[in-house]
Coordinates of C-alpha atoms in Angstrom, one line a residue:
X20 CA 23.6 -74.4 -92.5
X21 CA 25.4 -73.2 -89.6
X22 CA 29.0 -74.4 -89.6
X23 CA 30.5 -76.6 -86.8
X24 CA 33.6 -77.1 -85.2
X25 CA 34.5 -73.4 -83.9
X26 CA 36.3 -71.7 -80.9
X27 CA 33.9 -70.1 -79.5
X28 CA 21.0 -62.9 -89.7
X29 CA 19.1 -61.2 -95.5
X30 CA 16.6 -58.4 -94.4
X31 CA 13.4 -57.5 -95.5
X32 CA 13.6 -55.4 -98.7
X33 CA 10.8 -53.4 -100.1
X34 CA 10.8 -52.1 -103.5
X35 CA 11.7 -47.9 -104.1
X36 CA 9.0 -46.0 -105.6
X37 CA 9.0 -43.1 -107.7
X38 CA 8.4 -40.3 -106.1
X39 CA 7.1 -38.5 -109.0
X40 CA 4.9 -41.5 -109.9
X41 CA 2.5 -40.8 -106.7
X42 CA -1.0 -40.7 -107.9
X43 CA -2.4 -37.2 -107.9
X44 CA -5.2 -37.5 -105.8
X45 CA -2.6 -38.2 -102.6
X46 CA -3.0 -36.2 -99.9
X47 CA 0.0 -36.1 -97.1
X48 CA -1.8 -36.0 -93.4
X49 CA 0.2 -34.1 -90.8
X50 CA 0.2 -35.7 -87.7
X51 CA 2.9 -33.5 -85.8
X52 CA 2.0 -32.8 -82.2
X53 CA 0.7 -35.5 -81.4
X54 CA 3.5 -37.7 -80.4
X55 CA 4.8 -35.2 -77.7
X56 CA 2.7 -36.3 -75.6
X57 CA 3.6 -40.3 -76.1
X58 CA 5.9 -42.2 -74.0
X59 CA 8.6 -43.3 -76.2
X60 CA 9.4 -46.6 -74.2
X61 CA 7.2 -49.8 -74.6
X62 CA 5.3 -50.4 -71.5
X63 CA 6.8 -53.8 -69.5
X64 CA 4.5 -53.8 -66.9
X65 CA 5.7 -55.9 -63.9
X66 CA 2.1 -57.1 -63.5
X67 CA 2.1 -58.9 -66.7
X68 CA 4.4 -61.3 -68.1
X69 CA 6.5 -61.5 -71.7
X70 CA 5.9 -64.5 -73.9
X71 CA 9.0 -66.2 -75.6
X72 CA 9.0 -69.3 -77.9
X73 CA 12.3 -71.1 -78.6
X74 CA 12.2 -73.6 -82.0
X75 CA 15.2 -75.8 -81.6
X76 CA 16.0 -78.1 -84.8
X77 CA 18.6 -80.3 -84.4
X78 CA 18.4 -83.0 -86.3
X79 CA 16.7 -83.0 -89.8
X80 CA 15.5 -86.1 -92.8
X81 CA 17.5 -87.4 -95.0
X82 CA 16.0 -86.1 -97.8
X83 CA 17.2 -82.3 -96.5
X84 CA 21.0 -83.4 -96.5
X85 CA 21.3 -81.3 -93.7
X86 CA 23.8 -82.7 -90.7
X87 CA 23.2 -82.9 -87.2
X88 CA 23.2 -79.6 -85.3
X89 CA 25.5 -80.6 -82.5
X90 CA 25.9 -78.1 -79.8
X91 CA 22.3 -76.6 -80.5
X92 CA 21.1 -77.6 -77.1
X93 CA 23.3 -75.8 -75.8
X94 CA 22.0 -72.5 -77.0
X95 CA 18.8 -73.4 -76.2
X96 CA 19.4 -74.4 -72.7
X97 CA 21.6 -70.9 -72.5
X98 CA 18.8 -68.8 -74.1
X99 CA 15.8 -70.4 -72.1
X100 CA 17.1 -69.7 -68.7
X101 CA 18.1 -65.9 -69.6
X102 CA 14.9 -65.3 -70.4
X103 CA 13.4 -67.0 -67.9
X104 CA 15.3 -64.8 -65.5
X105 CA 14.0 -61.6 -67.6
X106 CA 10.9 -62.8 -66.4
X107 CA 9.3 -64.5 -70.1
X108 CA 7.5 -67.8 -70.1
X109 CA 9.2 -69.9 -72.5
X110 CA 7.8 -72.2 -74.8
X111 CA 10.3 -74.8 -75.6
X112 CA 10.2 -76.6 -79.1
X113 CA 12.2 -79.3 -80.6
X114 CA 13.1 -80.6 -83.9
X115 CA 9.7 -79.2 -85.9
X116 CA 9.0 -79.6 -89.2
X117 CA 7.7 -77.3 -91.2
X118 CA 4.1 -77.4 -90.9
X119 CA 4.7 -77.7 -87.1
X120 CA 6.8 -74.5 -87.4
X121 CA 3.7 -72.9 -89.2
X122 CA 0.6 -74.4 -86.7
X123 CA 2.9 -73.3 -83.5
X124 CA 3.3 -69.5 -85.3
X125 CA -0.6 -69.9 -85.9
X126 CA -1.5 -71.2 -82.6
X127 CA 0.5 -68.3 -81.1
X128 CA -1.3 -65.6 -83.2
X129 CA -4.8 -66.8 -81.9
X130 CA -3.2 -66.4 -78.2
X131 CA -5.1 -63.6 -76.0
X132 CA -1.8 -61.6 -75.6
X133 CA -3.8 -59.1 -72.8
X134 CA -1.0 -59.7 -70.2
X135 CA 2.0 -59.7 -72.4
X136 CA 4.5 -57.4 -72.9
X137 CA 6.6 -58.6 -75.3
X138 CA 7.1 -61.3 -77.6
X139 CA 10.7 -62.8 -78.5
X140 CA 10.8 -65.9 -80.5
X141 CA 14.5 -68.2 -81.1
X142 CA 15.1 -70.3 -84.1
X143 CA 18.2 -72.2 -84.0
X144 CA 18.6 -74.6 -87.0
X145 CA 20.0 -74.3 -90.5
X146 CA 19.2 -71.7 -93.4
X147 CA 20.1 -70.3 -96.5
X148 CA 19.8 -67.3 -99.0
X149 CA 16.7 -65.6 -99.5
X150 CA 15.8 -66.1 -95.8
X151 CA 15.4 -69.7 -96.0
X152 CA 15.3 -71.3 -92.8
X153 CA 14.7 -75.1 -92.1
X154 CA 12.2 -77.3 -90.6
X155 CA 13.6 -80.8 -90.0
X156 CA 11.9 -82.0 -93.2
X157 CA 12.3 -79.0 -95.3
X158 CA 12.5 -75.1 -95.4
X159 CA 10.1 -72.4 -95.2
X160 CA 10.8 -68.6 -95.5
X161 CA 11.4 -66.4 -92.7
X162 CA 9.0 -63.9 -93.8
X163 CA 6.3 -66.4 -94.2
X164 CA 6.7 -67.6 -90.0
X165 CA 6.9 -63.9 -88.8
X166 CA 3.8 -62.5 -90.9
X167 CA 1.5 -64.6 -89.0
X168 CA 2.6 -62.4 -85.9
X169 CA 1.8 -59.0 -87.7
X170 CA -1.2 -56.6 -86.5
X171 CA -3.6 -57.9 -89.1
X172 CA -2.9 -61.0 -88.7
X173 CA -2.1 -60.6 -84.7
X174 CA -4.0 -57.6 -83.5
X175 CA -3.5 -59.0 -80.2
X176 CA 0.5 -58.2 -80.3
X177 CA -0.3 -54.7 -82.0
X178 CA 2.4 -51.7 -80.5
X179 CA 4.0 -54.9 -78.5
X180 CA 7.9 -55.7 -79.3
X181 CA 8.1 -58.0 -81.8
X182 CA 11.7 -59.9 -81.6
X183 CA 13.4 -62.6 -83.8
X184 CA 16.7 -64.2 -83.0
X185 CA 17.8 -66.2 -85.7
X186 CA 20.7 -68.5 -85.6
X187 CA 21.4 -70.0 -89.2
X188 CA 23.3 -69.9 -91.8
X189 CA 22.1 -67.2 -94.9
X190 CA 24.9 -68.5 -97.0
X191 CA 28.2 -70.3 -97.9
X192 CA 30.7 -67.6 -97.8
X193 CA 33.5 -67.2 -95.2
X194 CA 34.3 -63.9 -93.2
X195 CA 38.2 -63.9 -93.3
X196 CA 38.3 -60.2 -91.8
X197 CA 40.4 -57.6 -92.1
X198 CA 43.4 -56.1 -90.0
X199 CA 42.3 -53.3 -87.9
X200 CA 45.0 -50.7 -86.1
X201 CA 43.8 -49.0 -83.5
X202 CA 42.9 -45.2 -83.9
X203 CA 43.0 -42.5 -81.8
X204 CA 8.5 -41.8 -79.7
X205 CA 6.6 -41.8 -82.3
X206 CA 3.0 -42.6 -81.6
X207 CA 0.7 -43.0 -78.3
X208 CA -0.6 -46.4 -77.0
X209 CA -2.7 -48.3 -79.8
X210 CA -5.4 -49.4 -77.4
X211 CA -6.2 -45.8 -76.7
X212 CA -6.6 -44.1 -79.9
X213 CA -8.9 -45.9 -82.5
X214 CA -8.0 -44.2 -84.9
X215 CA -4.8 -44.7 -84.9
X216 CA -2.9 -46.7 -88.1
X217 CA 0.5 -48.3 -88.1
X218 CA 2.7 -49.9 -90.6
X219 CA 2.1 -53.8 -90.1
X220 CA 6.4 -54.5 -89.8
X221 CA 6.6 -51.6 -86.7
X222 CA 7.1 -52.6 -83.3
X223 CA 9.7 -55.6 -85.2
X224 CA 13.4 -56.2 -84.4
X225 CA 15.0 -59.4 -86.7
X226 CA 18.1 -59.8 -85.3
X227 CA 20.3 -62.8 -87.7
X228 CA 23.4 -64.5 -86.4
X229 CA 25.1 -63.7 -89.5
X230 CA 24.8 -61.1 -92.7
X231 CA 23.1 -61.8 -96.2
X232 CA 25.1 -64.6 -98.1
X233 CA 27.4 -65.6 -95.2
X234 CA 27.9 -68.8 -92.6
X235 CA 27.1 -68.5 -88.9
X236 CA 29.3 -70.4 -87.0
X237 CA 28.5 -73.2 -84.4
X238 CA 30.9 -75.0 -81.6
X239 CA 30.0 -78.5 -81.6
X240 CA 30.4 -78.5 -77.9
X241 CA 29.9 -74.8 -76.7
X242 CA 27.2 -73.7 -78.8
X243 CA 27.2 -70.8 -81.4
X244 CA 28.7 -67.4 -81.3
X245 CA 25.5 -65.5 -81.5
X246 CA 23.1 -67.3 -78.8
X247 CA 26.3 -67.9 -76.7
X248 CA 26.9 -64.0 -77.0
X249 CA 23.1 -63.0 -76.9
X250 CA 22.9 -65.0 -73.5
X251 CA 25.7 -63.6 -71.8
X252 CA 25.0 -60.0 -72.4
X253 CA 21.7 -60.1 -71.9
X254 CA 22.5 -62.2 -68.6
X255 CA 25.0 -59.7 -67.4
X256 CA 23.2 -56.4 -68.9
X257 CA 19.6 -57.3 -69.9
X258 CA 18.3 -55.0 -66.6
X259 CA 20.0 -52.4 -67.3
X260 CA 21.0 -51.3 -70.9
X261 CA 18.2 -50.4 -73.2
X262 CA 17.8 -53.4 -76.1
X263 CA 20.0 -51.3 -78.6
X264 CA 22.4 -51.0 -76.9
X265 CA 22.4 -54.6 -75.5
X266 CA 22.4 -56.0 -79.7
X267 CA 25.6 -53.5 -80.2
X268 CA 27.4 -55.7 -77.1
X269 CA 26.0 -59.0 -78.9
X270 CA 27.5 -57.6 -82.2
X271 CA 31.1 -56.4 -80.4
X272 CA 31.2 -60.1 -78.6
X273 CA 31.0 -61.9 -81.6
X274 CA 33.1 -59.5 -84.0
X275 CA 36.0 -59.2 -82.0
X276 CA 36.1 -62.6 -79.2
X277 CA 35.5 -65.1 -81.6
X278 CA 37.8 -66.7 -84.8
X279 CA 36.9 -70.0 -86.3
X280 CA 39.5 -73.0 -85.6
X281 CA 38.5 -75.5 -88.1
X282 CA 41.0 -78.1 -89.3
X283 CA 40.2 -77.4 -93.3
X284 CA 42.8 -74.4 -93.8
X285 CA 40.1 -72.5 -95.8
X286 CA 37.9 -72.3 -93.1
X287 CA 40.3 -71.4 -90.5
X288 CA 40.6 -68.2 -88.4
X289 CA 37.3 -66.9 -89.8
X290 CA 35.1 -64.4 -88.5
X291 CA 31.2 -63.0 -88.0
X292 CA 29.1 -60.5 -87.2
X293 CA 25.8 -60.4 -86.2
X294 CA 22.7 -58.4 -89.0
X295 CA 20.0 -56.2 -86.9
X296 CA 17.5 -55.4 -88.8
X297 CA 15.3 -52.8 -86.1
X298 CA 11.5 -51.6 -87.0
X299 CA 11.2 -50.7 -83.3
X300 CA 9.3 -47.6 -82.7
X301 CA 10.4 -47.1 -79.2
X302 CA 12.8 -48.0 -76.1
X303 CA 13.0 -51.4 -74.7
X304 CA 13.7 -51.9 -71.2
X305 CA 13.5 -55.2 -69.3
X306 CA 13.4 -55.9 -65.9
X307 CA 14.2 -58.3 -63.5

């Protein structure tokens, strides 16, 4: 869960391989030379539009023993109209269970995606380890929602930004900081090239409120750090700074403006930071 009553995302692993355990028959492919000639920003045409979908669950069953998300509209209401002004429609969802969470991640992967740019989907609920995250009758993995979006699966989204913003807990442990003194492109256009083959998790940015194991906080009134954060900066810089750049101002906001006032002494004066988790293969730009 995401914990209440404040002032103000684990990763994908992959198992290592043996290098010396490669079969024999392997043959490395060069393909140098030919991504000189690529643009190395994703194209946001201003012809076309960018696609977002916002899942807000607030309130859950019983039988999950998960409390009200108070403050959770908040977010979303925050979150819809900056994208709105980036120029994304917005599909608004509320309190879904978990096989509605699945049909609207299917529905969306059957879309003709010929006029989008980009795709940026919110989740504001509870989670756990593991990359649990919560329907309001139960929870599903992550991994399992953001697959269906994945080229072979999605072709329609293939070499298109890819973005998650994930506000839920991934834990039960508490941040209590530290004291700090101050101290002194990769490939061309898929549509063009046929014969072209990319990994199915490129073009993917999974950005988590929190880190592996760890609360994410939540104002009961104001909202949470993290969509609170993600709003204003991309509100105030969203134009401008390249998408990088903007998640390193979400990350600063949140590290160092916000400190939990709760009225249990353990969970006071707490703090977060924000997990990025970037597969992008290029520069992202929006416009407004």
């Amino acid at each position: 869960m995401d914990y209440t009553d404040a002032q103000r995302v684990e990763g994908i692993f992959f198992k290592e391989r043996n290098p010396d355990s490669q079969p024999e028959d392997v043959e490395m492919v060069s393909v140098e030379g030919s991504s000189e000639s690529l643009n190395t920003r994703y194209n946001m045409d201003r012809n076309k539009e960018n696609l977002a979908l916002i899942i807000n669950n607030e309130s859950f069953d019983e039988s999950t023993k998960m409390s009200k998300r108070q403050g959770s509209d908040r977010d979303a209401s925050a979150i819809k109209h900056t994208l709105e002004s980036l120029h994304f429609k917005v599909i608004n969802r509320r309190n879904l269970s978990v096989k509605s969470m699945k049909q609207i991640f299917a529905d969306i992967s059957t879309m003709d995606h010929t006029k989008h740019n980009c795709f940026v989907c919110v989740i504001l609920t509870h989670g756990e380890d593991d990359n649990q995250i919560f329907g309001t009758d139960g929870k599903e993995s992550l991994d399992t929602l953001v697959e269906m979006l994945l080229p072979d699966r999605c072709p329609g989204l293939i070499g298109k930004p890819k973005l998650f913003f994930i506000q839920a807990c991934r834990g039960t442990k508490l941040d209590s900081g530290a004291l700090m003194h101050d101290a002194g492109d990769v490939r061309v256009k898929h549509q063009n090239v046929t014969s072209h083959k990319v990994p199915l998790w490129a073009d993917v940015l999974l950005a988590y409120s929190t880190v592996p194991g760890f609360y994410s906080w939540r104002n009961s009134t104001n909202g949470s750090w993290f969509i609170q954060s993600l709003a204003h900066i991309l509100e105030k810089d969203g134009d401008r700074l390249e998408l990088q750049q903007l998640m390193i101002s979400v990350n600063r906001r949140v590290a160092y403006e916000y400190e939990s006032n709760a009225s249990h002494s353990f969970m006071n004066k707490m703090k977060q930071v924000p997990c990025i988790a970037s597969m992008l293969t290029k520069e992202l730009y929006f416009y407004k």
